[in-house]
Short mmCIF file of C-alpha atoms in Angstrom, two decimals:
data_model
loop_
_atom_site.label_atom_id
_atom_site.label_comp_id
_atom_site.label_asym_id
_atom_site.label_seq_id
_atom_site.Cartn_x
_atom_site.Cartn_y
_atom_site.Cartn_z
CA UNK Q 1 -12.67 8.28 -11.96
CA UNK Q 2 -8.99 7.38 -10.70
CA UNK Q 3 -8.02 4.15 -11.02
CA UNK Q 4 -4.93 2.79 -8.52
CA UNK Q 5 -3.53 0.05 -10.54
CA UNK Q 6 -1.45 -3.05 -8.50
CA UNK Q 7 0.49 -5.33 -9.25
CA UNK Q 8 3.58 -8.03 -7.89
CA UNK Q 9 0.83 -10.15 -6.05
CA UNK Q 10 1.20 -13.94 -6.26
CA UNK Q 11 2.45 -16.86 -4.85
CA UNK Q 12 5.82 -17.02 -2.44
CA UNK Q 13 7.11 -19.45 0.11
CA UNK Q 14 7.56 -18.76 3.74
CA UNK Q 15 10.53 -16.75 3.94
CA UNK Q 16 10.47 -15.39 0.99
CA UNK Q 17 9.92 -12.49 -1.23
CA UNK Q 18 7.27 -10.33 -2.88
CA UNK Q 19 7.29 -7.02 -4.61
CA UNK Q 20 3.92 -4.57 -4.95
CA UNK Q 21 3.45 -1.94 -6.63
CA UNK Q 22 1.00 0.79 -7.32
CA UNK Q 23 0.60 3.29 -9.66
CA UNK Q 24 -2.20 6.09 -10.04
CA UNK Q 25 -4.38 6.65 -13.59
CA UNK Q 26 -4.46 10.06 -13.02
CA UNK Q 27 -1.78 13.09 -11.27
CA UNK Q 28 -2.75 15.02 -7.95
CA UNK Q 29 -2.03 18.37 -6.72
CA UNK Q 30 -0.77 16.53 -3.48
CA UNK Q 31 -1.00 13.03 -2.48
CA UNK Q 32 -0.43 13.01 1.13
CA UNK Q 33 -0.41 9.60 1.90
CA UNK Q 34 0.79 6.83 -0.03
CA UNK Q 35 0.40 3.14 1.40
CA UNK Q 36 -0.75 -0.19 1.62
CA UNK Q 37 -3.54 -2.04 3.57
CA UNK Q 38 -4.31 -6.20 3.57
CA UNK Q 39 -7.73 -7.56 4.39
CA UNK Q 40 -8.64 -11.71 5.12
CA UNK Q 41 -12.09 -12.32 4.78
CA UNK Q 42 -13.98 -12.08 8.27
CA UNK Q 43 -11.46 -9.31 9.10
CA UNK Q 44 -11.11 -6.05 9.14
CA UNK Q 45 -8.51 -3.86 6.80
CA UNK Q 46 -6.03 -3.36 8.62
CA UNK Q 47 -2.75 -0.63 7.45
CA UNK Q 48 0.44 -2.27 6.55
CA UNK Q 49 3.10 0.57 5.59
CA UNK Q 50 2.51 3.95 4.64
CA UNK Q 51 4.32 6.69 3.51
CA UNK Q 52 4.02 10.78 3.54
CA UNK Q 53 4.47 13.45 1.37
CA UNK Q 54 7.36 14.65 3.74
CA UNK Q 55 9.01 10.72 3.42
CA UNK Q 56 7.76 9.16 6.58
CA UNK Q 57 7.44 5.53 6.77
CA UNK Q 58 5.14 4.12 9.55
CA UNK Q 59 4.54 0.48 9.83
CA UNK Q 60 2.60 -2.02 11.63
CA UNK Q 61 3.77 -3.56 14.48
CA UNK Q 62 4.52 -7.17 12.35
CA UNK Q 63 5.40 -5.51 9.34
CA UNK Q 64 8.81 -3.68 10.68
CA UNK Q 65 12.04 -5.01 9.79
CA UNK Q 66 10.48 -7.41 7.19
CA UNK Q 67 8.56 -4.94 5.20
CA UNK Q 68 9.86 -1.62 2.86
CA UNK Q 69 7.54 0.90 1.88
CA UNK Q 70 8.45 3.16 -0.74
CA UNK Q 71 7.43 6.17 -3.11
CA UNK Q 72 8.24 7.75 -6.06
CA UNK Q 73 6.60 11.33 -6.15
CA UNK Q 74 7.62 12.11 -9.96
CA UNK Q 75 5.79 8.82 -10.85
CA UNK Q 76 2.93 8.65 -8.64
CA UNK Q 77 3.89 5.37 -7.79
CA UNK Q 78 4.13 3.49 -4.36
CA UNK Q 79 5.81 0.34 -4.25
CA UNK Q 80 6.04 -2.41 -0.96
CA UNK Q 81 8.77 -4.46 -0.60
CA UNK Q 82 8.04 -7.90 1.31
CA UNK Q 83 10.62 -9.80 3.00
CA UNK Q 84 10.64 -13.13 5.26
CA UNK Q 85 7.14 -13.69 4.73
CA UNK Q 86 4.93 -15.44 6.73
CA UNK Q 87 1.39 -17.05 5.89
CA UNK Q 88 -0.29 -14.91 8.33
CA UNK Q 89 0.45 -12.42 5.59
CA UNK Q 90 -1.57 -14.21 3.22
CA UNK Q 91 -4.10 -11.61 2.54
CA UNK Q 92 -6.03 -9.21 -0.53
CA UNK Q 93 -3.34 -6.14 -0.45
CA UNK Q 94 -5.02 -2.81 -1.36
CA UNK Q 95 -3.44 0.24 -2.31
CA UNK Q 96 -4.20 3.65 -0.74
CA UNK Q 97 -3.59 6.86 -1.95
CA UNK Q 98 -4.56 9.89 0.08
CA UNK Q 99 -4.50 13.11 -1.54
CA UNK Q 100 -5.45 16.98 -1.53
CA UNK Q 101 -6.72 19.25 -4.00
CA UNK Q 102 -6.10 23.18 -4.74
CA UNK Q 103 -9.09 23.78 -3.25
CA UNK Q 104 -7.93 21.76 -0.29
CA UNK Q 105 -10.31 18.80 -0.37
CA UNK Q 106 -8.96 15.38 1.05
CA UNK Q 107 -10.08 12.40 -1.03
CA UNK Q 108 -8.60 8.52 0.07
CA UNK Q 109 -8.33 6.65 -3.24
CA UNK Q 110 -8.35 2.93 -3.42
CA UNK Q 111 -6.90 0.00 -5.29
CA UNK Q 112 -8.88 -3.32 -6.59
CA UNK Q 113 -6.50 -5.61 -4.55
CA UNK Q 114 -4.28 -7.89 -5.65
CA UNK Q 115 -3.96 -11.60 -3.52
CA UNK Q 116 -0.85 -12.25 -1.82
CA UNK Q 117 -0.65 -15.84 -0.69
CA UNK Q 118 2.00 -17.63 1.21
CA UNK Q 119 2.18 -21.14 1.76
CA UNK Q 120 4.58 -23.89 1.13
#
């Protein structure tokens, strides 16, 4: 079974700085969609940053100008650069990969989560 392995969670002040990254157990024939989701409990996931195949960033609405999403196709590897947090980002981040297979079958792949918390 692939395994999405993150890491770069912790602690950080407001304002300040965190670095995730996530890297797959296993290589893909495609991997459409690279990214990064957050969940608090009583709330739903909700998509940070995400990036495509073709380089694409998209971000939510909160995330832009603070947040960097990035990818590294030769290493399978998806990495999220925080900046100026907040502690409304304190949340479990997940990593998502979504990818496609010769035979053209779309699987979404998931990370365990790692806990970003930001408080002073």
């Amino acid at each position: 079974q692939t395994q999405l392995m993150e890491s770069g969670g912790g602690v950080a002040q407001p304002g300040g700085s965190l670095t995730l990254s996530c890297s797959a157990s296993e290589s893909f024939y495609r991997i459409l969609i690279m990214g990064w989701h957050r969940q608090v409990p009583g709330k739903e996931r909700e998509m940070v940053a995400q990036v495509s195949d073709s380089g694409r960033a998209r971000y939510a609405e909160s995330m832009k100008g603070r947040f960097t999403v990035s990818r590294d196709n030769d290493k399978n590897t998806v990495s999220l650069q925080m900046n100026f947090l907040r502690a409304e980002d304190t949340a479990v981040y997940y990593c998502k990969f979504k990818t496609l297979s010769a035979e053209n079958e779309s699987r979404t792949h998931w990370g365990q989560g790692t806990q970003v918390t930001v408080s002073s």
